[in-house]
Amino acid sequence: MAYAANENDARRLWMGVLAQSAEAELARLWSGLSGLPGWDHLRRPEVGLVMVRGRMGGDGGPFNLGEMTVTRCSVRLENGAVGHAWVAGRSAAHAEMAAVADALMQDPAWRDVVGQKLVAPLHRALAAAQEQAGRKAAATRVDFFTMVRGED
Amino acid sequence: MYVAVKGGEKAIDNAHALLAEERRGAEEVPELSLAQITQQLALAVERVMTEGSVHDRELAALALKQAQGDAVEAIFLLRAYRTTLPRFGASQPIDTGAMTIRRRISSAFKDLPGGQVLGPTYDYTHRLLDFALAAEGAARPEVKAAETGLEPSPRVTDVLRHQGLIEESGPGADIPGDLTRQPLNFPAGRDLRLQNLARADEGFVLALAYSSQRGYGNTHPFAGEIRMGEVAVELVPEELGFAIDIGTITVTECQMINQFKGSKTVPPQFTRGYGLTFGQCERKAMAMALVDRSLRAEELGETVTAPAQDQEFVLYHSDNVEASGFVQHLKLPHYVDFQSELEMIRRLRRENAEAVP
Amino acid sequence: MNALAPETGLLPGFSDPVAQSQKVFRVVLEAMSRPGTIVAAHTVASAPRPLDPVAAALILALVDYETPLWLDPAAAQPAVIDYLRFHCGCPLVERPDQAAFALITDPKSMPPLSSFYLGSDEYPDRSTTVIVQVPHLDGGEGWSLKGPGIRDQAILSAGHLPAAFKAWVQDNHLLFPRGIDLLFAAPTHVAGLPRSTQLEG
């Protein structure tokens, strides 16, 4: 591929954020973007399965845990930039928005706008939800004390 | 032998209409939405996903609604739906060490890095029916959030491993066997056994695990660690060539730690059994880990004496869709079979009667 | 289709994957169940060279991430590889005997059929299915075919094949139930030559 290693890392991050975000939140922020370029499907949204693998013992060789539903979609913008999306679940709209956003993020003319208005708020929302879940869990942290049993 | 039977179309249609009416129940009671099922019957949804072997909350909720809450029927529906979808690929193995933890306990160590986190649990509840829940809109206790989140929580087995006190898991094959694609052969590798157990009926695995504790097969287990929370699922699309997150799923993992007195080549150390499920299926994950360890008897040089140690017995009878199909096929028409048996009984009795002087 | 920059030159596959795959599958079913019959193909709009649209449609319908594909050296071009990786997600294998499907775009220099995976006695169905892209399905020397799916006799004359091809097909038939199944993809039509077919004259 034509991307530098660090460009791959950046893309990996935004693709992950787009896939993991709630569809409603993505759609809400999406509606705030205007003047988007036209695009075509390279691959229409398509629902299928991905086999989720675990590791034997958590750290050993892989095994097949079970499948999950996934929707993938690929688009090409008018200017030629290609975007891909692989999103858990069966929402064509989610996968399509994620694919177009992936293409826009590769387009220098759009990266800043889409990054600031879409990817960054989604990223913050994910982090906040994760942080909140972590603090709720932490409130249930317990210290067990071993009681010394008295001798008869 | 099966013989086609004709007729009954009208009766079948009417039976299905009657079923639909029963499923809906009284019209004056509001219909369940899938969101209500995914939110308020989450553990049922998660069992259906685990044993139906498809992670999709909405589909599992729909299956439960359609099956009137019958988990095994819902699992069957989900398995059937699964066959209509193409498979796009396989994920990178999920990293449970990097889990966003919502529950994490160890019965082996009380002080462990990251701490003991109870999370949402039925443990320590009094198992008294809560009649407040019978009234809609009842107040519930306020959920507390700590000032800060959890510290990093390495797996207990990693801690023991660094001290050389527990066996290594071994690298295994790059591409694990898949019993939904290839027929099961014996002896089956641990990869296939774990896949089978992950899909297996919870009741069956639970009973086997229980039998192993009660002396049918020798295990001395500790719940080294149980953790539940969210992990990212990564996949390498062919068109990208690098891994991306495609979503986050909840999983429950159980590491059982067992005594092992060692052998000529291996010093005394702990061995382990492993359980992993979609969602919060803790009882299943624990039972799975016990049975995984039991099934390793032969590999660890133990005598195979008990059902839980017998691969063929466990793996061939664990699937509730298969089991339910074979048991329930007995209600289908066997008229010709039965007539021939009846004929034979009559003949034998006639012959016996004639033989008596 | 407009000319595209190299890194964005991916051609689209089926516009309606489910319906089009089913149409192609019907074509394959017809061709395989009536060996030698020349069946009108269902095709895609465009395919990266040297892949013809008919052969491309067969691959798109039959191959996925669970079916390793072997490409003959003529087909193993970056544009073809990117196209197949994207649309099929299939692993590309180095040796013909590792493949569930094989694609031949230069039949004259194709390897012998015995170099593909011939299946096992337990699972003869796992042998390689070989898709051979040919310039035409008539005008060759003309073999007469016999076997299941052929009422009396069928004639097939796929063009541009190696001299030894006939002997390969005859040897392949002797392996039954193991053996290779062949699909010929001409510019507008498809014909099948399964392992069950005997080749005469």
XYZ file of C-alpha atoms in Angstrom:
710
model
C 0.000 0.000 0.000
C 1.042 3.555 -0.572
C 0.815 4.685 3.058
C 3.665 5.236 5.426
C 3.678 3.198 8.614
C 2.569 6.115 10.785
C -0.163 6.972 8.300
C -1.407 3.405 8.771
C -1.469 3.970 12.521
C -3.463 7.159 12.124
C -5.888 5.446 9.787
C -6.159 2.444 12.067
C -7.185 4.783 14.881
C -9.903 6.652 12.981
C -11.283 3.500 11.386
C -11.534 1.962 14.872
C -13.290 5.017 16.272
C -15.758 5.098 13.358
C -16.510 1.372 13.770
C -16.857 1.386 17.554
C -19.007 4.487 17.895
C -22.749 4.323 18.347
C -24.539 4.727 15.038
C -26.915 7.381 16.380
C -24.015 9.543 17.539
C -22.216 9.101 14.219
C -25.359 10.045 12.300
C -25.943 13.101 14.464
C -22.431 14.454 13.865
C -22.588 13.428 10.203
C -25.588 15.671 9.635
C -23.406 18.600 10.718
C -21.051 18.101 7.758
C -21.985 20.015 4.640
C -20.801 20.214 1.052
C -19.459 16.660 1.017
C -18.122 15.458 -2.352
C -19.980 12.814 -4.338
C -18.991 9.180 -4.094
C -19.654 5.751 -5.574
C -19.738 2.312 -4.067
C -16.808 0.058 -4.778
C -18.576 -2.453 -2.606
C -22.121 -1.903 -1.432
C -22.748 -2.429 2.269
C -22.690 -6.162 2.742
C -23.553 -8.103 5.899
C -21.564 -11.176 6.823
C -19.755 -12.917 9.636
C -16.307 -12.730 11.115
C -15.068 -15.622 13.219
C -13.890 -14.232 16.548
C -10.813 -15.997 17.829
C -9.601 -16.328 21.380
C -6.387 -17.786 22.727
C -6.134 -21.107 24.540
C -5.417 -20.219 28.165
C -5.720 -16.540 27.223
C -2.128 -16.473 25.994
C -1.645 -19.610 23.884
C -2.508 -20.599 20.340
C -5.732 -19.368 18.741
C -9.130 -21.096 18.804
C -12.466 -20.178 17.285
C -14.833 -18.712 19.874
C -17.816 -17.919 17.666
C -18.836 -15.552 14.905
C -20.047 -11.967 14.982
C -22.089 -10.052 12.445
C -20.156 -7.452 10.499
C -21.076 -5.027 7.723
C -18.429 -3.906 5.282
C -18.568 -1.219 2.665
C -16.109 0.476 0.310
C -16.535 3.748 -1.520
C -14.621 5.963 -3.922
C -14.906 9.734 -3.808
C -15.130 11.866 -6.944
C -11.461 12.734 -6.575
C -10.492 9.075 -6.404
C -9.858 8.574 -2.667
C -10.974 5.122 -1.576
C -12.510 4.470 1.842
C -13.219 1.178 3.542
C -15.283 0.227 6.563
C -15.734 -2.948 8.584
C -18.268 -2.396 11.320
C -19.690 -4.839 13.878
C -23.427 -5.374 13.471
C -25.801 -5.193 10.542
C -26.217 -1.494 9.847
C -25.656 -0.553 6.193
C -25.933 3.148 7.058
C -23.245 2.926 9.735
C -20.826 1.095 7.428
C -21.486 3.537 4.600
C -20.868 6.626 6.746
C -17.707 5.028 8.145
C -16.407 4.204 4.652
C -17.060 7.713 3.315
C -15.469 9.215 6.427
C -12.414 6.975 5.928
C -12.069 8.270 2.373
C -12.511 11.885 3.478
C -9.879 11.479 6.181
C -7.396 10.526 3.461
C -8.254 13.595 1.461
C -6.053 16.555 2.572
C -8.870 18.974 1.773
C -11.241 17.216 4.158
C -9.108 15.687 6.849
C -9.159 18.649 9.235
C -12.883 19.254 8.999
C -13.897 15.601 9.315
C -11.274 14.996 11.956
C -12.502 17.875 14.110
C -16.232 17.623 13.570
C -16.613 13.860 13.437
C -13.699 11.688 14.516
C -12.496 13.719 17.485
C -15.922 14.069 19.197
C -16.627 10.381 18.607
C -13.245 9.490 20.061
C -13.929 11.643 23.109
C -17.341 10.038 23.594
C -15.829 6.557 23.470
C -13.120 7.487 25.922
C -15.630 9.103 28.271
C -17.902 6.061 28.221
C -14.949 3.800 28.908
C -13.737 6.021 31.713
C -17.187 6.143 33.284
C -17.499 2.338 33.129
C -14.051 2.039 34.707
C -14.981 4.334 37.598
C -18.235 2.461 38.221
C -16.321 -0.798 38.273
C -13.717 0.703 40.595
C -16.470 1.554 43.097
C -17.106 -2.189 43.435
C -13.501 -2.959 44.200
C -13.210 -4.944 47.375
C -10.463 -5.905 49.768
C -10.873 -9.298 51.318
C -9.297 -9.842 54.698
C -8.144 -13.226 55.782
C -9.470 -13.819 59.276
C -7.195 -15.596 61.698
C -9.137 -18.471 63.131
C -9.028 -18.715 66.889
C -7.613 -21.820 68.462
C -9.867 -24.026 70.505
C -36.798 -45.533 8.137
C -38.839 -42.452 7.346
C -41.780 -42.329 5.015
C -43.247 -39.172 3.642
C -46.652 -38.351 4.975
C -49.113 -36.259 3.042
C -51.786 -33.892 4.177
C -52.083 -31.756 7.228
C -51.136 -28.452 5.540
C -54.211 -26.733 6.863
C -53.714 -28.140 10.356
C -50.067 -27.038 10.298
C -51.008 -23.509 9.221
C -53.613 -23.328 11.933
C -51.147 -24.652 14.503
C -48.671 -21.943 13.561
C -51.362 -19.273 13.779
C -52.247 -20.582 17.211
C -48.584 -20.462 18.186
C -48.369 -16.830 17.047
C -51.365 -16.005 19.217
C -49.847 -17.758 22.240
C -46.549 -15.998 21.637
C -48.207 -12.602 21.625
C -50.248 -13.317 24.723
C -53.077 -11.046 25.806
C -53.503 -8.063 23.480
C -53.978 -5.657 26.380
C -50.421 -6.341 27.567
C -47.855 -4.251 25.623
C -45.705 -6.175 23.154
C -42.011 -6.653 24.021
C -39.575 -4.642 21.933
C -36.168 -6.024 20.979
C -34.595 -3.135 22.877
C -36.425 -4.225 26.028
C -35.103 -7.752 25.581
C -31.506 -6.719 24.867
C -31.544 -4.294 27.809
C -33.587 -6.110 30.424
C -33.018 -9.766 29.594
C -29.355 -9.287 28.746
C -28.099 -12.521 30.283
C -30.590 -14.569 28.255
C -29.461 -12.701 25.140
C -25.827 -13.398 25.977
C -26.417 -17.105 26.493
C -28.166 -17.295 23.127
C -25.250 -15.471 21.461
C -22.674 -17.744 23.108
C -24.370 -21.041 22.277
C -25.863 -19.796 19.020
C -22.267 -18.859 18.231
C -23.142 -15.478 16.723
C -22.445 -12.207 18.510
C -25.382 -9.950 17.616
C -27.590 -8.715 20.444
C -30.540 -7.778 18.284
C -30.622 -11.102 16.466
C -30.401 -12.990 19.744
C -33.210 -10.852 21.183
C -35.348 -11.504 18.123
C -34.673 -15.231 18.423
C -35.716 -15.153 22.078
C -38.873 -13.226 21.269
C -39.764 -15.621 18.461
C -39.041 -18.645 20.665
C -41.147 -17.307 23.557
C -38.043 -17.247 25.719
C -37.056 -20.880 25.024
C -33.256 -20.555 24.997
C -32.542 -23.769 23.071
C -35.113 -22.947 20.388
C -33.651 -19.416 20.141
C -30.142 -20.838 19.789
C -31.409 -23.078 16.972
C -32.956 -20.044 15.218
C -29.708 -18.092 15.484
C -27.633 -21.012 14.186
C -30.007 -21.367 11.235
C -29.796 -17.658 10.425
C -26.015 -17.801 10.589
C -25.910 -20.187 7.645
C -27.458 -17.520 5.395
C -24.525 -15.140 5.811
C -21.139 -15.258 4.077
C -18.056 -15.437 6.227
C -15.710 -12.536 5.569
C -12.758 -13.675 7.629
C -11.429 -14.360 11.086
C -10.377 -11.865 13.723
C -6.984 -11.566 15.302
C -7.150 -13.469 18.591
C -8.756 -11.160 21.146
C -6.455 -9.939 23.905
C -8.231 -10.541 27.200
C -5.204 -9.085 29.014
C -6.123 -5.693 27.510
C -9.767 -5.964 28.573
C -11.644 -2.930 29.874
C -12.546 -4.630 33.108
C -16.033 -4.479 34.603
C -15.627 -7.479 36.881
C -12.546 -9.343 37.962
C -12.080 -11.687 40.872
C -9.650 -14.336 41.996
C -10.291 -16.980 44.597
C -6.605 -17.897 44.675
C -5.043 -14.546 45.553
C -6.699 -11.889 47.620
C -4.208 -9.154 46.830
C -3.540 -8.901 43.177
C -2.497 -6.012 40.955
C -5.612 -4.187 39.844
C -7.604 -5.577 42.750
C -10.751 -7.615 43.154
C -13.613 -5.930 41.325
C -17.078 -7.295 41.955
C -18.830 -5.488 39.125
C -22.471 -6.316 38.384
C -22.878 -9.670 40.109
C -25.473 -11.913 41.715
C -22.830 -13.065 44.188
C -23.586 -11.848 47.718
C -27.224 -11.200 46.880
C -29.618 -12.953 49.226
C -31.623 -14.677 46.542
C -34.802 -13.260 47.992
C -37.430 -12.380 45.445
C -37.512 -8.628 45.152
C -41.153 -7.651 44.962
C -40.185 -4.064 44.332
C -39.293 -5.196 40.787
C -42.849 -6.417 40.298
C -43.918 -2.794 40.308
C -42.811 -0.798 37.309
C -40.717 2.269 37.911
C -39.504 1.171 41.329
C -36.580 3.181 42.646
C -33.201 1.510 42.484
C -30.111 2.282 44.519
C -27.822 4.955 43.200
C -24.780 3.714 41.306
C -21.507 5.036 42.700
C -18.514 5.890 40.593
C -15.036 6.005 42.125
C -12.831 9.061 41.712
C -10.522 7.177 39.431
C -10.758 4.062 37.301
C -8.939 0.796 37.763
C -5.204 0.268 37.653
C -3.878 -2.082 35.009
C -4.921 -5.628 35.869
C -2.582 -8.270 34.513
C -3.993 -11.771 34.286
C -3.324 -13.878 37.371
C -1.906 -16.586 35.130
C 0.613 -14.068 33.755
C 1.781 -13.359 37.303
C 2.233 -17.081 38.018
C 3.829 -17.640 34.651
C 6.487 -15.043 35.284
C 7.390 -16.977 38.420
C 7.546 -20.228 36.438
C 4.869 -21.825 38.621
C 2.299 -22.523 35.920
C 2.489 -24.326 32.620
C 2.910 -22.426 29.377
C -0.086 -22.503 27.063
C 1.944 -23.336 23.971
C 1.713 -21.604 20.624
C -0.745 -23.942 18.864
C -1.457 -23.797 15.141
C -1.572 -20.473 13.266
C -4.969 -21.355 11.885
C -7.128 -23.192 14.397
C -9.470 -25.991 13.405
C -13.080 -25.010 12.815
C -15.738 -27.581 13.570
C -18.323 -25.592 11.633
C -16.265 -26.256 8.523
C -14.550 -29.616 8.969
C -15.972 -32.773 10.532
C -14.756 -33.536 14.049
C -12.117 -36.275 14.236
C -10.650 -37.859 17.345
C -8.451 -37.216 19.153
C -9.526 -33.577 18.756
C -7.006 -30.803 19.425
C -7.565 -28.376 22.277
C -8.512 -25.652 19.775
C -11.454 -27.733 18.555
C -12.398 -28.805 22.072
C -12.554 -25.183 23.241
C -14.645 -24.188 20.225
C -16.997 -27.060 20.938
C -17.268 -26.152 24.633
C -17.840 -22.464 23.881
C -20.893 -23.429 21.781
C -21.923 -26.207 24.136
C -25.115 -26.329 26.146
C -24.596 -24.604 29.461
C -26.551 -27.208 31.400
C -24.549 -30.072 29.939
C -21.188 -28.413 30.584
C -22.276 -27.367 34.069
C -23.299 -30.919 34.970
C -20.042 -32.359 33.646
C -18.035 -29.766 35.547
C -19.974 -30.596 38.686
C -19.346 -34.317 38.192
C -15.609 -33.655 37.894
C -15.678 -31.837 41.240
C -17.617 -34.619 42.915
C -14.988 -37.224 42.071
C -15.705 -38.355 38.520
C -12.229 -37.487 37.330
C -9.745 -35.913 39.624
C -9.425 -32.165 39.636
C -8.448 -29.806 42.409
C -9.419 -26.491 40.915
C -9.117 -22.927 42.079
C -10.783 -20.089 40.234
C -7.479 -18.408 39.459
C -9.290 -15.551 37.814
C -12.630 -14.608 36.371
C -12.799 -11.416 34.364
C -15.598 -9.818 32.418
C -15.488 -6.697 30.324
C -14.990 -5.279 26.873
C -12.363 -6.244 24.337
C -11.767 -4.801 20.904
C -12.088 -7.186 17.965
C -9.361 -6.668 15.387
C -9.337 -7.872 11.828
C -6.888 -7.510 8.952
C -8.916 -6.743 5.810
C -7.202 -8.100 2.701
C -7.485 -4.685 1.047
C -5.653 -2.906 3.879
C -3.042 -5.373 5.044
C -3.065 -4.004 8.612
C -5.344 -4.668 11.578
C -8.285 -2.413 12.401
C -10.820 -2.527 15.236
C -14.208 -3.526 13.899
C -16.076 -3.310 17.171
C -16.045 -3.986 20.883
C -17.608 -7.043 22.469
C -18.201 -8.122 26.040
C -16.617 -11.431 27.018
C -16.212 -13.470 30.183
C -13.009 -15.374 30.769
C -12.244 -17.939 33.445
C -8.848 -19.360 34.281
C -9.006 -22.417 36.494
C -5.766 -23.402 38.177
C -5.211 -27.034 39.004
C -2.660 -28.997 40.936
C -0.179 -31.031 38.977
C 2.384 -33.100 40.746
C 4.752 -33.118 37.807
C 6.267 -35.932 35.802
C 9.714 -37.203 34.827
C 10.201 -34.287 32.489
C 8.039 -31.586 34.073
C 8.559 -30.154 37.587
C 5.546 -29.848 39.883
C 3.534 -26.856 38.712
C 0.010 -25.656 38.201
C -1.913 -26.606 35.102
C -4.896 -24.757 33.815
C -8.312 -25.003 32.306
C -9.774 -22.222 30.223
C -13.232 -20.844 29.641
C -14.331 -18.002 27.363
C -17.813 -16.842 26.375
C -19.540 -13.934 24.696
C -21.255 -11.588 27.108
C -21.566 -12.213 30.813
C -21.923 -15.985 31.014
C -19.898 -16.585 34.135
C -21.351 -19.937 35.173
C -20.735 -21.236 31.661
C -17.171 -19.873 31.521
C -16.326 -21.511 34.862
C -17.847 -24.844 33.885
C -16.109 -24.687 30.516
C -12.744 -24.143 32.209
C -13.261 -27.178 34.452
C -14.256 -29.406 31.547
C -11.390 -28.085 29.397
C -8.997 -29.176 32.149
C -10.708 -32.565 32.474
C -10.408 -33.141 28.742
C -6.658 -32.584 28.993
C -6.311 -35.710 31.163
C -4.692 -37.820 28.489
C -2.277 -35.064 27.431
C -1.164 -34.671 31.069
C -0.707 -38.398 31.609
C -3.748 -38.870 33.834
C -5.946 -41.957 33.622
C -9.158 -41.341 31.730
C -11.914 -42.791 33.883
C -14.751 -40.272 34.019
C -17.263 -38.921 31.504
C -15.861 -35.383 31.731
C -12.459 -36.694 30.611
C -13.842 -38.606 27.635
C -13.492 -36.497 24.483
C -15.959 -38.414 22.374
C -18.554 -38.465 25.122
C -18.246 -34.747 25.810
C -17.795 -33.341 22.322
C -20.433 -35.504 20.653
C -23.130 -34.728 23.198
C -22.497 -31.105 24.098
C -24.391 -29.356 21.335
C -27.976 -28.617 22.255
C -29.097 -28.022 18.670
C -27.895 -31.474 17.645
C -29.121 -33.113 20.834
C -32.480 -31.439 20.649
C -32.871 -32.452 17.011
C -32.105 -36.083 17.644
C -34.234 -36.383 20.756
C -37.141 -34.483 19.252
C -37.122 -36.279 15.930
C -38.785 -39.131 17.814
C -42.057 -37.232 17.650
C -42.065 -37.247 13.861
C -44.094 -39.959 12.145
C -42.514 -43.403 12.612
C -45.699 -45.216 11.635
C -44.138 -47.751 9.290
C -41.310 -48.573 11.737
C -43.779 -49.087 14.477
C -46.118 -51.201 12.355
C -43.289 -53.577 11.499
C -42.281 -53.882 15.158
C -45.888 -54.502 16.092
C -46.081 -57.156 13.411
C -42.968 -58.838 14.762
C -44.209 -58.871 18.367
C -47.475 -60.415 17.209
C -45.630 -63.053 15.185
C -43.331 -63.941 18.096
C -46.280 -64.314 20.424
C -48.112 -66.463 17.879
C -45.063 -68.672 17.464
C -44.622 -68.967 21.228
C -48.259 -69.900 21.637
C -48.005 -72.557 18.920
C -44.803 -73.969 20.430
C -46.546 -74.676 23.727
C -47.768 -78.263 23.560
C -15.348 3.337 -16.384
C -13.021 6.293 -16.163
C -9.287 5.939 -16.110
C -8.167 5.823 -12.522
C -5.023 6.649 -10.640
C -2.962 3.538 -9.908
C -3.644 3.263 -6.196
C -7.344 3.897 -6.668
C -7.696 1.719 -9.739
C -9.828 -0.941 -8.071
C -12.586 -1.977 -10.421
C -16.008 -2.630 -8.944
C -17.195 -6.233 -8.728
C -20.833 -7.284 -8.848
C -23.222 -4.381 -8.391
C -25.675 -6.765 -6.719
C -23.526 -9.537 -5.234
C -26.287 -11.856 -4.074
C -28.399 -11.848 -7.234
C -25.435 -11.883 -9.587
C -23.622 -14.639 -7.710
C -26.772 -16.706 -7.929
C -26.997 -16.148 -11.679
C -23.386 -17.192 -12.159
C -23.961 -20.176 -9.923
C -26.888 -21.253 -12.116
C -24.582 -21.028 -15.140
C -21.954 -23.177 -13.413
C -24.580 -25.671 -12.297
C -25.884 -26.000 -15.836
C -22.396 -26.298 -17.324
C -21.285 -28.902 -14.780
C -24.435 -30.997 -14.870
C -24.473 -31.094 -18.696
C -20.804 -31.467 -19.575
C -19.857 -30.015 -22.939
C -22.977 -27.870 -23.235
C -22.069 -24.326 -24.113
C -23.927 -22.095 -21.665
C -24.431 -18.353 -22.074
C -22.377 -16.676 -19.351
C -23.362 -14.076 -16.801
C -20.598 -11.544 -16.646
C -19.266 -8.418 -14.914
C -18.854 -5.027 -16.550
C -15.089 -5.011 -16.444
C -12.129 -6.941 -15.093
C -8.433 -6.187 -14.712
C -6.332 -7.591 -17.533
C -5.556 -10.331 -18.390
C -8.702 -11.502 -16.654
C -11.769 -11.698 -18.908
C -15.101 -10.552 -17.475
C -16.587 -14.045 -17.751
C -13.753 -15.675 -15.832
C -13.850 -12.772 -13.366
C -17.561 -13.351 -12.757
C -16.918 -17.051 -12.090
C -14.224 -16.183 -9.578
C -16.333 -13.519 -7.857
C -19.194 -15.970 -7.460
C -17.227 -19.044 -6.398
C -14.185 -17.843 -4.490
C -14.096 -16.372 -1.007
C -11.807 -16.102 1.944
C -12.114 -19.812 2.704
C -11.111 -21.003 -0.763
C -7.422 -20.656 -1.546
C -6.838 -19.584 -5.145
C -3.886 -20.296 -7.408
C -3.189 -17.929 -10.306
C -1.115 -18.955 -13.287
C 1.940 -16.720 -13.783
C 0.206 -14.770 -16.564
C -2.691 -13.875 -14.243
C -0.561 -13.024 -11.220
C -0.480 -9.277 -11.984
C -0.773 -6.658 -9.237
C -4.077 -5.347 -10.618
C -5.570 -8.843 -10.632
C -4.230 -9.633 -7.179
C -5.621 -6.404 -5.678
C -8.962 -7.010 -7.364
C -9.265 -10.568 -6.040
C -8.023 -9.653 -2.571
C -10.610 -6.912 -2.326
C -13.632 -8.603 -3.829
C -13.045 -12.206 -2.765
C -10.728 -11.810 0.217
C -9.215 -15.104 -0.879
C -5.794 -16.365 0.118
C -3.520 -16.672 -2.918
C -1.366 -19.784 -2.782
C 2.008 -20.508 -4.311
C 1.446 -24.078 -5.433
C -1.429 -25.434 -7.513
C -1.930 -28.367 -5.124
C -2.767 -25.965 -2.271
C -5.685 -24.463 -4.145
C -9.431 -24.983 -3.935
C -9.731 -23.011 -7.165
C -7.197 -22.258 -9.875
C -7.343 -19.672 -12.614
C -5.565 -20.248 -15.904
C -5.350 -17.279 -18.256
C -2.620 -18.697 -20.492
C -3.849 -22.219 -21.213
C -0.995 -23.068 -23.592
C 1.465 -23.077 -20.704
C -0.806 -24.451 -17.984
C 0.585 -27.117 -15.646
C -0.661 -30.711 -15.933
C -3.937 -31.474 -14.156
C -2.097 -33.870 -11.862
C -0.250 -30.927 -10.321
C -3.477 -29.641 -8.717
C -5.019 -31.094 -5.576
C -6.809 -34.262 -6.588
C -8.831 -34.777 -3.410
C -8.627 -37.656 -0.956
C -10.590 -40.895 -0.873
C -12.396 -39.606 2.211
C -13.091 -36.133 0.805
C -12.864 -36.262 -2.998
C -14.957 -33.065 -3.095
C -12.018 -31.039 -1.838
C -10.053 -31.284 -5.084
C -9.125 -28.162 -7.053
C -11.665 -26.714 -9.479
C -9.717 -25.312 -12.413
C -11.111 -22.346 -14.347
C -9.502 -22.106 -17.769
C -9.923 -18.896 -19.691
C -10.042 -19.823 -23.400
C -10.502 -17.673 -26.528
C -13.358 -19.805 -27.861
C -15.367 -22.967 -27.275
C -15.635 -24.070 -30.886
C -13.202 -24.486 -33.710
C -10.746 -26.605 -31.754
C -10.065 -30.245 -32.521
C -13.368 -31.359 -30.956
C -13.517 -34.097 -28.356
C -16.508 -36.307 -27.973
C -17.677 -36.562 -24.392
C -19.530 -39.324 -22.596
C -20.749 -39.777 -19.077
C -23.320 -38.565 -16.557
C -25.334 -35.596 -17.783
C -24.785 -36.451 -21.462
C -27.630 -38.223 -23.246
C -25.633 -39.775 -26.095
C -22.600 -37.788 -26.877
C -21.467 -34.174 -26.582
C -18.779 -32.386 -28.513
C -16.511 -29.843 -26.913
C -13.740 -28.019 -28.694
C -12.126 -25.560 -26.348
C -9.318 -23.751 -28.081
C -5.724 -22.966 -27.320
C -4.914 -25.873 -24.993
C -1.641 -27.792 -24.630
C -1.148 -30.864 -26.808
C -1.160 -33.168 -23.790
C -4.446 -31.806 -22.465
C -6.574 -34.654 -23.775
C -4.358 -37.267 -22.119
C -4.499 -35.288 -18.845
C -8.286 -35.303 -18.911
C -8.352 -39.031 -19.637
C -5.972 -39.769 -16.760
C -7.985 -37.470 -14.504
C -11.174 -39.412 -15.204
C -9.496 -42.661 -14.112
C -9.027 -41.214 -10.620
C -12.780 -40.974 -10.052
C -14.195 -40.257 -7.450
C -11.089 -38.159 -6.987
C -9.970 -35.741 -9.678
C -10.171 -32.213 -11.012
C -13.276 -30.443 -12.297
C -12.717 -28.020 -15.169
C -14.659 -24.941 -16.145
C -13.887 -23.249 -19.461
C -14.574 -19.520 -19.647
C -14.799 -18.131 -23.169
C -15.577 -14.453 -23.912
C -19.346 -14.981 -23.806
C -19.924 -18.593 -22.818
C -18.999 -21.225 -20.270
C -18.627 -25.005 -20.507
C -17.891 -27.610 -17.864
C -15.777 -30.755 -17.916
C -16.206 -32.532 -14.587
C -14.128 -35.518 -13.521
C -17.030 -37.852 -14.263
C -16.802 -37.170 -18.006
C -15.005 -39.553 -20.331
C -13.226 -38.156 -23.310
C -13.089 -40.034 -26.579
C -11.800 -39.562 -30.140
